[in-house]
């Protein structure tokens, strides 16, 4: 573990924004977050095994609830700020926070994001994947692939003592290079002792700006990438689900990440 006072002082003297002490997890906390994250990955693996054409998003919710309980955990979205279900299921032009329903049936050609968060013994892991349902168009497949590449590029490039702005810079640049846009209003976040912790992780930004990334930080990167405009709107009927303004497709992938001395370690995917 880093000597927080020493390292924070050094960066502060250079005029940089540094993480608070609370943002640096202890070895014991990392152990707990690691276990919760492994459980979360197993829940998504279970979804991957069963998801198919004709399934309802409520059935995905049932799988997540059952598997999480089997692993000794609690699905963190359930009752989180009033969220009514155990998982977010966001289809096609839904950007995020889709609510599972027995009325929403997966059709041939759909793309869907399934976003799981597991609370295990008070520790949290948070990750999401895209699934291709049946025969998906080449353009939709490309959006899903490029969004995953964006996240993997961050994992590869971001090293300790780089900045939060470097993450955002990599994401938006990669989106633009492929003719896509990234959503600005919703971002990644610290995670581990709670579902959403500081810092906020924007998927756009300037190189070499923002908070310095210290070893021991745990946070998500979870870019939402739109085929068309980055503009979004909130579904007024449930106050949760976010859609693309122009009706174009949106994709998202999310990992829980631990910053180590060597770089980012994926805890949940
Ligand atoms: N898993 C989401 C995230 O990545 C949070 C979902 S909160 C909910 O931040 F209430 F919408 F489920
Ligand atoms: Co999530
Ligand atoms: Co998240």
Coordinates of N, CA and C and ligand atoms in Angstrom, one line a residue, residues 115-117 126-128 189 222 254, ligand 2:
X115 N -26.5 -5.0 -17.0 CA -25.6 -4.4 -16.0 C -25.9 -4.9 -14.6
X116 N -24.9 -5.6 -14.0 CA -25.1 -6.2 -12.7 C -24.2 -5.6 -11.7
X117 N -24.8 -5.4 -10.5 CA -23.9 -5.0 -9.4 C -24.3 -5.9 -8.2
X126 N -19.3 -4.2 -9.9 CA -20.2 -3.6 -10.8 C -19.6 -3.8 -12.2
X127 N -20.4 -4.5 -13.1 CA -19.9 -4.7 -14.5 C -21.1 -4.9 -15.4
X128 N -20.9 -4.7 -16.7 CA -21.9 -4.9 -17.6 C -21.4 -5.4 -19.0
X189 N -17.5 5.5 -11.9 CA -17.5 6.0 -10.5 C -16.6 5.1 -9.7
X222 N -17.2 2.8 -17.8 CA -18.4 2.2 -18.4 C -18.9 3.1 -19.5
X254 N -18.9 -2.3 -19.1 CA -18.4 -1.8 -17.8 C -17.5 -2.9 -17.1
Ligands
LIG2 CO1 -23.1 -1.0 -13.6

